XYZ file of N, CA and C in Angstrom:
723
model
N -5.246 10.004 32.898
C -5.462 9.753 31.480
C -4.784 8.449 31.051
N -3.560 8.174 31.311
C -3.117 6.794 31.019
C -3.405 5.947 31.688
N -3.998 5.912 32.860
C -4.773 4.838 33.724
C -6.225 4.300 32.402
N -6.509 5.414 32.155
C -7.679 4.997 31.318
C -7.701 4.404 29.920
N -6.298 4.710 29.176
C -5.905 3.974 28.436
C -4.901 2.776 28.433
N -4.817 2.350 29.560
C -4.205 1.684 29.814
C -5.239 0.505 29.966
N -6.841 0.839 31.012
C -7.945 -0.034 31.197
C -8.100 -0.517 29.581
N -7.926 0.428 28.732
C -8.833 0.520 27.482
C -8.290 -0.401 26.960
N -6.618 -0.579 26.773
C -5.558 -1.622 26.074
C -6.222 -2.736 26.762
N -5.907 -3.209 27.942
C -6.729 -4.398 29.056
C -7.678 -4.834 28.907
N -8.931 -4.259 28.301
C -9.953 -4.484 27.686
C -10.306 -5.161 26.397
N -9.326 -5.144 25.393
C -9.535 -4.964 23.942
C -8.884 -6.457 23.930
N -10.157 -7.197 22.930
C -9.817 -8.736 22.921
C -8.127 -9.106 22.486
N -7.957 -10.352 23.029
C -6.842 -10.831 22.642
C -6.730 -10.917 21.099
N -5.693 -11.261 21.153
C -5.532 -11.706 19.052
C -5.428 -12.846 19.660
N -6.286 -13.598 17.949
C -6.215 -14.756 17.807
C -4.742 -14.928 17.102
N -4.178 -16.709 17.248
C -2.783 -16.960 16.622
C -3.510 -18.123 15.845
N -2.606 -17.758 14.645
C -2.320 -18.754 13.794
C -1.578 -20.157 13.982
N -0.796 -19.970 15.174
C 0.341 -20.852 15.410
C -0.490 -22.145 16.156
N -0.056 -23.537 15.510
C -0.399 -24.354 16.139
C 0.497 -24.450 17.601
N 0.208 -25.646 18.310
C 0.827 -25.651 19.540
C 2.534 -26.290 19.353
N 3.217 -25.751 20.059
C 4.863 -26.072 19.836
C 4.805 -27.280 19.427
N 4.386 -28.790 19.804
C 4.720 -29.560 19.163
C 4.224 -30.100 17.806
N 3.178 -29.408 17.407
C 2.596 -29.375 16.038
C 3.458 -28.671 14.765
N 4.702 -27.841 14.927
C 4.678 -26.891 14.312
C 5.932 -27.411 13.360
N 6.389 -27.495 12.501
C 7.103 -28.385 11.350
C 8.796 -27.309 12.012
N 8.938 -26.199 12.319
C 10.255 -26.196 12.739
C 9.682 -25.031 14.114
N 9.345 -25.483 15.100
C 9.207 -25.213 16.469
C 10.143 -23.620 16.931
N 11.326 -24.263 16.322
C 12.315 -22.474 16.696
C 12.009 -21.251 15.752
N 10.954 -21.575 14.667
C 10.943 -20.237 13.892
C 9.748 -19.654 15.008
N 9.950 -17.991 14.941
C 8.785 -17.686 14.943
C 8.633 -16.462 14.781
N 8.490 -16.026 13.223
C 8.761 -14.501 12.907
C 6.849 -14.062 12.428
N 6.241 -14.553 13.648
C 4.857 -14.400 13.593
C 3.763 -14.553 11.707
N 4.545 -15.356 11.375
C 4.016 -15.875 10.275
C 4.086 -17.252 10.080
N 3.117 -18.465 10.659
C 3.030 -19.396 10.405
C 3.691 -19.980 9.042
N 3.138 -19.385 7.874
C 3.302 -19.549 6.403
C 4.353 -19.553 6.343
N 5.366 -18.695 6.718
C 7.000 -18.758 6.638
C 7.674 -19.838 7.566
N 6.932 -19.788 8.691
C 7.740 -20.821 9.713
C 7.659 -22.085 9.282
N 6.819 -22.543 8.399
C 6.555 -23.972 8.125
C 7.338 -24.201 6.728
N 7.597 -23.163 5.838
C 8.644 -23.297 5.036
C 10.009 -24.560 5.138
N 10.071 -25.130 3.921
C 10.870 -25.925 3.920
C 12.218 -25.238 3.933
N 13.940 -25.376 4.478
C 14.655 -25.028 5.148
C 15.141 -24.157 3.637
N 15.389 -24.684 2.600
C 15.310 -23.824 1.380
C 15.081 -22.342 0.842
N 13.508 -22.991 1.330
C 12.950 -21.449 0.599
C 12.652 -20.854 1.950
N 12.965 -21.042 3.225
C 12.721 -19.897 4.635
C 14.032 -19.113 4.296
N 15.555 -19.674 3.777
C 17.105 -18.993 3.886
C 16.255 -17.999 2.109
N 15.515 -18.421 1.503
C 15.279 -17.649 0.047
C 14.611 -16.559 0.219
N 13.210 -16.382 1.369
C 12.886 -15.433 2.012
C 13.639 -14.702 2.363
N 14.821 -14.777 3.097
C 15.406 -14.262 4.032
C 16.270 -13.161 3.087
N 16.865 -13.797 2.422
C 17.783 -13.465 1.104
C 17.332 -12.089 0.107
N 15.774 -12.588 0.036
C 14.877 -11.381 -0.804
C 14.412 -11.044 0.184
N 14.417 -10.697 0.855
C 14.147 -9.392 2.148
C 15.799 -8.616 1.711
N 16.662 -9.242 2.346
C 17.795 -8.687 2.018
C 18.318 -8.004 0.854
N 17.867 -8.406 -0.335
C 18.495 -8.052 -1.246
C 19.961 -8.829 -1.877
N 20.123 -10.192 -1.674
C 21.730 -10.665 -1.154
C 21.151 -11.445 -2.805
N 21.903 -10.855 -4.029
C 21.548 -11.925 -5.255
C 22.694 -12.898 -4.914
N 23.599 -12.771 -4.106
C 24.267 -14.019 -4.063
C 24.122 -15.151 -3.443
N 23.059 -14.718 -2.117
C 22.868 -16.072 -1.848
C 21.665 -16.206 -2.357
N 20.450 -16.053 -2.904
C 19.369 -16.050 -4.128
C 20.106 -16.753 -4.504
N 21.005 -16.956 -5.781
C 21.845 -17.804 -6.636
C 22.023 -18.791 -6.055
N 22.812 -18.755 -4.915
C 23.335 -20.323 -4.455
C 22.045 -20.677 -3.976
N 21.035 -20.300 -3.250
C 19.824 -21.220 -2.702
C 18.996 -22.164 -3.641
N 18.893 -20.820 -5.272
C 18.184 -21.309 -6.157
C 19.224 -22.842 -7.064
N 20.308 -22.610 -6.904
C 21.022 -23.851 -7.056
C 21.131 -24.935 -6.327
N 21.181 -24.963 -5.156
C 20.640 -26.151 -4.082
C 19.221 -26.682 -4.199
N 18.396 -26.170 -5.270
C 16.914 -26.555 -5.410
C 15.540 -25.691 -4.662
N 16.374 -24.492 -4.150
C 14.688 -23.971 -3.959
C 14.191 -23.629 -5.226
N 12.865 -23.309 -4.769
C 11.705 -22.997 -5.357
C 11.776 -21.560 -5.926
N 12.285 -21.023 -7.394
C 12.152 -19.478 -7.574
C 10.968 -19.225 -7.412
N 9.775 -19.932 -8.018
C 8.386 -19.000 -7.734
C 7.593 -19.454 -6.190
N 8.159 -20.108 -5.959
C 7.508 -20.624 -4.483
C 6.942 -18.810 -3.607
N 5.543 -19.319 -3.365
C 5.156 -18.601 -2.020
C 6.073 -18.473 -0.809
N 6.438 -17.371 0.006
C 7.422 -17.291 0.785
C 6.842 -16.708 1.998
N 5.366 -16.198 2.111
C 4.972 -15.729 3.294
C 3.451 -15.857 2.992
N 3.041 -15.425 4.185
C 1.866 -15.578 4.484
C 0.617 -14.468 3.095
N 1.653 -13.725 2.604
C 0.610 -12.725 1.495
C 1.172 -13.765 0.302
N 1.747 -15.216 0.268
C 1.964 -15.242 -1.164
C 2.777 -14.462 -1.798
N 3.614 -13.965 -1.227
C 4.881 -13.712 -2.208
C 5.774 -14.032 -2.752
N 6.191 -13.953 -3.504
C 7.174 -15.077 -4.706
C 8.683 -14.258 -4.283
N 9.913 -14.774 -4.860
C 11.225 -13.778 -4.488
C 10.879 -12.640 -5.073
N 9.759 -13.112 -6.526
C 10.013 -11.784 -7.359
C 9.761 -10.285 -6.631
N 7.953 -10.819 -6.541
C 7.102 -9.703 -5.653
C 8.188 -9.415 -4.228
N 8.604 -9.995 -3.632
C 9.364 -9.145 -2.370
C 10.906 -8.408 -2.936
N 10.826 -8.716 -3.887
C 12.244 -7.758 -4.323
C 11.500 -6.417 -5.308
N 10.570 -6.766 -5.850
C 9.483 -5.437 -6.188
C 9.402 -4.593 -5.237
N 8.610 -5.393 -4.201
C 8.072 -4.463 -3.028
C 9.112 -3.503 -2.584
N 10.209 -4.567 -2.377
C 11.467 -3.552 -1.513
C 12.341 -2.606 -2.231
N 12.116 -2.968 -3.462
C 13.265 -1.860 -4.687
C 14.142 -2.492 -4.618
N 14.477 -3.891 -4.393
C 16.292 -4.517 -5.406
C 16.096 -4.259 -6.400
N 16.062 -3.523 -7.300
C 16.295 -3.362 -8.586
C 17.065 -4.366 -9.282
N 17.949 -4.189 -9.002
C 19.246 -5.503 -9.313
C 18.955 -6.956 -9.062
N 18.220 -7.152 -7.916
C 17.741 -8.519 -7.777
C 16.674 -9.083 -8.701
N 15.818 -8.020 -8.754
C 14.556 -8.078 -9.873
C 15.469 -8.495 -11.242
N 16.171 -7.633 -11.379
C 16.969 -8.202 -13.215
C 17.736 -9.515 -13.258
N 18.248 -10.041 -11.544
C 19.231 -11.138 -11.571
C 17.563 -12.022 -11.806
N 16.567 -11.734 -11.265
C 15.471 -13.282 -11.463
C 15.118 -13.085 -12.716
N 14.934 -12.197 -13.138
C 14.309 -12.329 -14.142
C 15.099 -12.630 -15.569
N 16.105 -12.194 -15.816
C 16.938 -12.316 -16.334
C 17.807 -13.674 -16.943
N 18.374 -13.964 -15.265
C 19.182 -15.135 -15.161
C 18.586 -16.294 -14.563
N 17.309 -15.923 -13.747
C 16.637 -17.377 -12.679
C 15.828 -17.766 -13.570
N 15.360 -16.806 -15.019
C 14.252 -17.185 -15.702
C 12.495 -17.254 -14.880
N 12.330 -16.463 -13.929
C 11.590 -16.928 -13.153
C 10.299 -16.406 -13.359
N 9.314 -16.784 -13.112
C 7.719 -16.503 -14.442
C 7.618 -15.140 -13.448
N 7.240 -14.111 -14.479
C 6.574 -12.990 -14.377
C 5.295 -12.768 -13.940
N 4.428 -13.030 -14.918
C 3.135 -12.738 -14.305
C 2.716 -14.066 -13.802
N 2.778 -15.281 -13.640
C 1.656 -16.314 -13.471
C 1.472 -16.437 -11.867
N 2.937 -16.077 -10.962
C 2.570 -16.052 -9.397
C 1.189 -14.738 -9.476
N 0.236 -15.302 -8.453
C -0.738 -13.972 -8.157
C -0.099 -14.133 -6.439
N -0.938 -12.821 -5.650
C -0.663 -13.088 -4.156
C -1.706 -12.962 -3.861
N -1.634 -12.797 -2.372
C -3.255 -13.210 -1.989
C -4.026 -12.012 -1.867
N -3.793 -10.795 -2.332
C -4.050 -9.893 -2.631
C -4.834 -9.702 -4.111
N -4.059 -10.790 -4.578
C -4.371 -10.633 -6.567
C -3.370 -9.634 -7.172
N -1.858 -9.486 -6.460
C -0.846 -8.306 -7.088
C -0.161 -9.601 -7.985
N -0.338 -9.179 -9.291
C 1.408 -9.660 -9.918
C 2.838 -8.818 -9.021
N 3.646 -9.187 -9.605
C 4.941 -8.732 -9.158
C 4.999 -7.079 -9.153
N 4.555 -7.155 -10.799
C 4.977 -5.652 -11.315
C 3.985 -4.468 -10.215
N 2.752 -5.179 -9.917
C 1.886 -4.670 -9.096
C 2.346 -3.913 -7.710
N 2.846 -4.792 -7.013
C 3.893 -4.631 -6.007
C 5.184 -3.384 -6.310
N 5.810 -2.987 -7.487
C 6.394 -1.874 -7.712
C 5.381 -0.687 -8.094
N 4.828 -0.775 -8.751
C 3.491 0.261 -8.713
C 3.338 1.350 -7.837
N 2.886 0.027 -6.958
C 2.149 0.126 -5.697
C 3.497 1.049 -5.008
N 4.414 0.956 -4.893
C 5.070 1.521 -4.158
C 6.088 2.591 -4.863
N 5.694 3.229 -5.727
C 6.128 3.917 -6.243
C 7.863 3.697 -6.891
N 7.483 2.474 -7.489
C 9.345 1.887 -8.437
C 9.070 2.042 -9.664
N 8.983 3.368 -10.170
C 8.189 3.672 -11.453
C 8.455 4.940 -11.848
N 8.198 5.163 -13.432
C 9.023 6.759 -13.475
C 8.058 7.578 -13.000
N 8.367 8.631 -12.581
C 9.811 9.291 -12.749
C 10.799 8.742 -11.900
N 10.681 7.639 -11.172
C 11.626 7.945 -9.867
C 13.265 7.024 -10.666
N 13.946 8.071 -10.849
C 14.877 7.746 -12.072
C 15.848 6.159 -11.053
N 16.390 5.252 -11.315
C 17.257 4.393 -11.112
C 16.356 3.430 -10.274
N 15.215 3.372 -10.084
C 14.204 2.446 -9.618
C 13.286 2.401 -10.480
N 13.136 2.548 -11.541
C 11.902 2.048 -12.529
C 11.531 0.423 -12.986
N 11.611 -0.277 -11.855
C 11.086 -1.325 -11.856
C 9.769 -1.755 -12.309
N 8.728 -0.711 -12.605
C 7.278 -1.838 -12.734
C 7.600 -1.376 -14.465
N 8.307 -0.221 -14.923
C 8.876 -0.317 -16.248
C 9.684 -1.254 -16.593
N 10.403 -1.769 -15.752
C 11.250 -2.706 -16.594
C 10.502 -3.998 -16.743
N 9.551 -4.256 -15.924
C 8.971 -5.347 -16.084
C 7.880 -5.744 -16.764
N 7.450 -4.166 -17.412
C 6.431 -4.181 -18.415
C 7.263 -4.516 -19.832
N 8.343 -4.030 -19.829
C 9.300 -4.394 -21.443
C 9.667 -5.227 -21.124
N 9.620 -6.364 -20.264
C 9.596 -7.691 -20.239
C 7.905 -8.197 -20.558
N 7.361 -7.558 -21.271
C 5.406 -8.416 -20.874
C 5.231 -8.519 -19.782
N 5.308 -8.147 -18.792
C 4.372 -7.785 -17.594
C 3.032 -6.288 -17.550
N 2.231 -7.113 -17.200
C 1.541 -5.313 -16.689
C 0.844 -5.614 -15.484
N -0.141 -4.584 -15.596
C -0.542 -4.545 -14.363
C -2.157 -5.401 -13.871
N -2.590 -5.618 -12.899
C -3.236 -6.304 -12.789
C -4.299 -5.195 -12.381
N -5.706 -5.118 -12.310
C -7.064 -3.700 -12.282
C -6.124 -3.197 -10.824
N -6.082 -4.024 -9.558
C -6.191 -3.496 -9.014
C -4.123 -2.255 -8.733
N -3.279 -3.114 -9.166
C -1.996 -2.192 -9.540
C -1.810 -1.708 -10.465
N -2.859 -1.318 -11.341
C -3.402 -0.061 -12.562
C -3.643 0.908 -11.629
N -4.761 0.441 -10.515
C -5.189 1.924 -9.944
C -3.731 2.446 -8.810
N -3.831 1.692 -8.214
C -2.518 2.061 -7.016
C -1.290 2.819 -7.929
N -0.714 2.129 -9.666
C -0.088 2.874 -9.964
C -0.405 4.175 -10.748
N -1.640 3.973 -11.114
C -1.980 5.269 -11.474
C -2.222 5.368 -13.182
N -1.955 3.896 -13.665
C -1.839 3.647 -15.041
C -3.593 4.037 -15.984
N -3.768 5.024 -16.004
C -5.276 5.421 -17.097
C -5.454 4.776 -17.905
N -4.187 4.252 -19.030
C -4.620 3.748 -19.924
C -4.877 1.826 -19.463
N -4.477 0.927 -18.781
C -4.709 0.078 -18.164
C -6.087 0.068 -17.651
N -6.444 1.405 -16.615
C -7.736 0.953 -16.247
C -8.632 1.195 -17.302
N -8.813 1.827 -18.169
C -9.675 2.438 -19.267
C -9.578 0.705 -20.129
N -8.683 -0.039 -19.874
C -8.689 -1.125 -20.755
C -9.766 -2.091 -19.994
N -9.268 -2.621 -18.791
C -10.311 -3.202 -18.173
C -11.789 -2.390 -17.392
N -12.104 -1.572 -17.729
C -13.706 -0.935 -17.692
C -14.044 -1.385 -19.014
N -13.464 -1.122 -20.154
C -13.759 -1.000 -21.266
C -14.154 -3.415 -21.862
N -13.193 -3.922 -21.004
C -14.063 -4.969 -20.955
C -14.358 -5.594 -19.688
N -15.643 -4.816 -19.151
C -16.692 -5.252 -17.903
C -16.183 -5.338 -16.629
N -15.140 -4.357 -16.233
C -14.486 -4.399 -14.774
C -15.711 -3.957 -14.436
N -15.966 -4.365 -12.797
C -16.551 -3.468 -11.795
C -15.640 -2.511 -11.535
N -15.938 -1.436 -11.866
C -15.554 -0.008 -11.349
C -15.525 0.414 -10.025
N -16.460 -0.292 -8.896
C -16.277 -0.238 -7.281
C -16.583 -2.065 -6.729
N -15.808 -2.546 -7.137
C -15.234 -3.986 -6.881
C -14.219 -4.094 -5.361
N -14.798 -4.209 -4.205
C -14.113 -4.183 -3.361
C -12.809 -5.459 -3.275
N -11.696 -4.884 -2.258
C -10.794 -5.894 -2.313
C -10.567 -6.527 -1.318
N -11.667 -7.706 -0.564
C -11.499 -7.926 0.550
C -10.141 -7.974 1.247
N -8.577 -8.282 0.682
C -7.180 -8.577 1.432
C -7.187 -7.098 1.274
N -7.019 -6.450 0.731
C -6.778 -4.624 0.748
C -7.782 -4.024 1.365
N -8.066 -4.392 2.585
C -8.716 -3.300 3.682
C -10.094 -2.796 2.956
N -10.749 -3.876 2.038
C -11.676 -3.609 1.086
C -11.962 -2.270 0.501
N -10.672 -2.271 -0.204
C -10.743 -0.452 -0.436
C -11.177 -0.939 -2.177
N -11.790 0.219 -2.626
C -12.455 -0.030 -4.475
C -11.010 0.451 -4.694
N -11.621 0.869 -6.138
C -10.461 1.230 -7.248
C -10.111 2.820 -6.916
N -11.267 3.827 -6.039
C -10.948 4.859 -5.643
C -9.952 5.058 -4.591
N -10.152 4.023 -3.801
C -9.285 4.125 -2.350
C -7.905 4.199 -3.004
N -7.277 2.933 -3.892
C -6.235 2.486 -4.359
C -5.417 3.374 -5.010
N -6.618 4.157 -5.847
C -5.879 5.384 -6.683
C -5.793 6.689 -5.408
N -6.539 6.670 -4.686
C -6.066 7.718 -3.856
C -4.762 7.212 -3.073
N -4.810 6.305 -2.648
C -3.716 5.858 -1.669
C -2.348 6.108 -2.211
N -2.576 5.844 -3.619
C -1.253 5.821 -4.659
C -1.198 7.266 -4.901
N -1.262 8.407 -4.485
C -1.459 9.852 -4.887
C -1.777 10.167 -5.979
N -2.191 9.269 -7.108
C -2.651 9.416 -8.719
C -3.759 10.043 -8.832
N -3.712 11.369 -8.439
C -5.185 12.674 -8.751
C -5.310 12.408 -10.079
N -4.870 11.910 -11.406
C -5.633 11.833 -12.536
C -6.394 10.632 -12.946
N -5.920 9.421 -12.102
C -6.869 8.232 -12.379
C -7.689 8.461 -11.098
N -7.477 9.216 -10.192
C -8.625 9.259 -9.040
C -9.778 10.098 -10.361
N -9.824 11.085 -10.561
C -10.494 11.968 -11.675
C -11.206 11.292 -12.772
N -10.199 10.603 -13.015
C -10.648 9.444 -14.449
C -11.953 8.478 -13.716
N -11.699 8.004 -12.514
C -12.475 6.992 -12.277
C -13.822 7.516 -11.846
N -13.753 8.649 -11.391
C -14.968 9.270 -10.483
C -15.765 10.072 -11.802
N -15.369 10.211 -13.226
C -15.652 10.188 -14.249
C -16.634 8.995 -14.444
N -16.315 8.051 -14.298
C -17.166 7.066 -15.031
C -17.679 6.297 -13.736
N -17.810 6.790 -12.909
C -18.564 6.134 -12.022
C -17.991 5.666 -11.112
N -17.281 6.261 -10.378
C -16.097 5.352 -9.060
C -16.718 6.030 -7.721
N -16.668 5.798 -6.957
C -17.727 5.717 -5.949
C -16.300 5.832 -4.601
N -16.268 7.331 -3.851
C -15.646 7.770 -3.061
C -16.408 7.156 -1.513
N -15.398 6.154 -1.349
C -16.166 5.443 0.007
C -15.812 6.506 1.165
N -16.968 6.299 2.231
C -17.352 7.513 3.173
C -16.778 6.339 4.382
N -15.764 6.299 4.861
C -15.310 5.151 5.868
C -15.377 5.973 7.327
N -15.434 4.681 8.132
C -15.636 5.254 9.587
C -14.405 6.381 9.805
N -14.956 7.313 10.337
C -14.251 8.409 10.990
C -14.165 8.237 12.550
N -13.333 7.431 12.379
C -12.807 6.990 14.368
C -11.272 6.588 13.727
N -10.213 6.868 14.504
C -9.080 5.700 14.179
C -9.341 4.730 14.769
N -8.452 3.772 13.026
C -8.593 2.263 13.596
C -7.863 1.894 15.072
N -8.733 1.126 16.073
C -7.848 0.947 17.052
C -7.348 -0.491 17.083
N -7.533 -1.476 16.177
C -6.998 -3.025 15.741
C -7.489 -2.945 14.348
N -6.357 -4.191 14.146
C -6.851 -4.249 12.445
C -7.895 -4.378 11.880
N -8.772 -5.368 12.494
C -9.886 -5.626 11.944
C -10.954 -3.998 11.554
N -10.729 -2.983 12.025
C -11.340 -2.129 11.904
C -10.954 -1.618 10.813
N -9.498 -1.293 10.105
C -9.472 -1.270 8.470
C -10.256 -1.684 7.239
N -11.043 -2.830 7.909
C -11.765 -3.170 6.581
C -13.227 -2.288 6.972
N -13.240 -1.561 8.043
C -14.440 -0.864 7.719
C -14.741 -0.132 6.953
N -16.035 -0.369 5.843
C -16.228 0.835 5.106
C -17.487 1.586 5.352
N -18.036 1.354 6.894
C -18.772 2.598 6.919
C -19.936 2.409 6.546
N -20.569 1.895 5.961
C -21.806 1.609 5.420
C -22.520 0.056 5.839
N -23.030 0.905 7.078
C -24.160 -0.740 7.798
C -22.836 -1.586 8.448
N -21.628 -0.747 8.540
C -20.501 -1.514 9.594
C -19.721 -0.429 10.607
N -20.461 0.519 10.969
C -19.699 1.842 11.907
C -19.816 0.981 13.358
N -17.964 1.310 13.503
C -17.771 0.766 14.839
C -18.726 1.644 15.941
N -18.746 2.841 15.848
C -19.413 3.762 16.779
C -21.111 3.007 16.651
N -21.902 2.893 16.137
C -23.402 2.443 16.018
C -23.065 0.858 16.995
N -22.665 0.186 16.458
C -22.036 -1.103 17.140
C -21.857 -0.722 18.872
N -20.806 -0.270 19.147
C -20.647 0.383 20.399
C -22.215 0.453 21.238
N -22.639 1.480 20.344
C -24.255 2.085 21.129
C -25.037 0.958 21.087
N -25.148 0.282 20.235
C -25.798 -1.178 20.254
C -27.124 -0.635 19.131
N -26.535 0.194 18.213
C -27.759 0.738 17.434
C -27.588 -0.410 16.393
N -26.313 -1.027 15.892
C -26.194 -2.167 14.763
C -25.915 -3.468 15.799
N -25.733 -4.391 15.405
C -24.939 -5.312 15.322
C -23.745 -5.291 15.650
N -23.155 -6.183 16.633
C -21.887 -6.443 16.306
C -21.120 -7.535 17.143
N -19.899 -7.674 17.640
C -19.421 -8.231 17.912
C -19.784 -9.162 19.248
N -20.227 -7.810 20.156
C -20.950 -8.181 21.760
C -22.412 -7.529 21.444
N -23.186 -7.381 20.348
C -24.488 -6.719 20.422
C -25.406 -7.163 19.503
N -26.336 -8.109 19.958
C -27.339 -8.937 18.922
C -28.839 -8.149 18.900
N -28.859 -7.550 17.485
C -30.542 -7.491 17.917
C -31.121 -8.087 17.285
């Protein structure tokens, strides 16, 4: 049995790299498999590093040596803000926003998350008492953007944008092209899943195989089943008809 999955691993195309060749590459010794970060100016790669960490002290001193507070920091476009969302600094979130002055909504990522989106999304929101981050950043004027309405589960948000001309099953090509149903399911929000399938939200029927590489996440199943592909009944990668 592991002989055969072992052929199977042996088989399965290489990944392509992003990385130019060593001497192309603006600092040659990074290589935390994100081009976008490795090419970072020496600044904002220690500012990354910092908001991963959670460290508002060196945040402070970096942002005083001249980095970039809203600067992109990785390959999804994340700002310090959004990666201290994502991760729950709570505290770091209030030192930028607060004291760095650092814009709220105008960074998007390459996703299309504001910041506050990014806490949502990951549940920094009440009830979860001493992490209510995508609250604090709404009583700062932040909200949410359609697609971290649905992930957080916010009804009255999405009811705002249906109400002026959202697509209601608007896929998200960077989010594994999941609609507004996937998002609200993913986020466990059974009442905006309910709300949406109310007015027309459309429960995608996705391939039933596990994904075995990424690229198979964005399958949704409809005129793209890895299994039909395989048989050579569609199209695909090695199968032209």
């Amino acid at each position: 049995m592991s002989a055969m999955f072992a052929e199977l691993f042996n088989s399965l195309p290489a990944p392509t790299s992003d990385y130019p060749p060593l001497e192309e590459r603006p600092y040659p010794e990074r290589n935390t498999a994100d081009i976008f970060r490795d090419s970072l100016p020496e600044l904002e790669f220690r500012l990354e590093e910092a908001s991963v960490k959670g460290d508002i002290q060196e945040v402070h001193d970096l942002l005083q040596k001249g980095a970039d507070k809203n600067a992109p920091l990785d390959k999804e476009l994340k700002t310090p803000l959004m990666i201290a969302c994502q991760l729950g600094w709570f505290s770091l979130v209030k030192w930028l926003v607060e004291m760095e002055d650092v814009d709220i909504d105008g960074p998007i990522s390459r996703c299309g998350f504001r910041a506050i989106d990014f806490a949502g999304k990951e549940q920094f929101r009440w009830p979860n008492e001493d992490v209510e981050i995508a609250d604090y950043l709404r009583s700062k004027g932040s909200n949410y953007t359609w697609w971290g309405a649905c992930f957080a589960g916010d009804v009255r948000r999405i009811d705002e944008y249906l109400q002026n001309g959202q697509d209601i099953n608007e896929l998200n090509p960077v989010l594994w092209n999941y609609n507004a149903m996937d998002c609200a399911i993913h986020g466990g929000c059974g009442k905006a899943a309910q709300f949406l399938v109310a007015r027309g939200g459309m429960v995608q029927i996705r391939n039933c195989h596990i994904p075995i590489w990424d690229e198979m996440l964005w399958s949704v199943g409809r005129g793209d089943a890895f299994m039909y592909k395989e048989w050579g009944i569609e199209e695909g990668a090695f199968t032209k008809i």
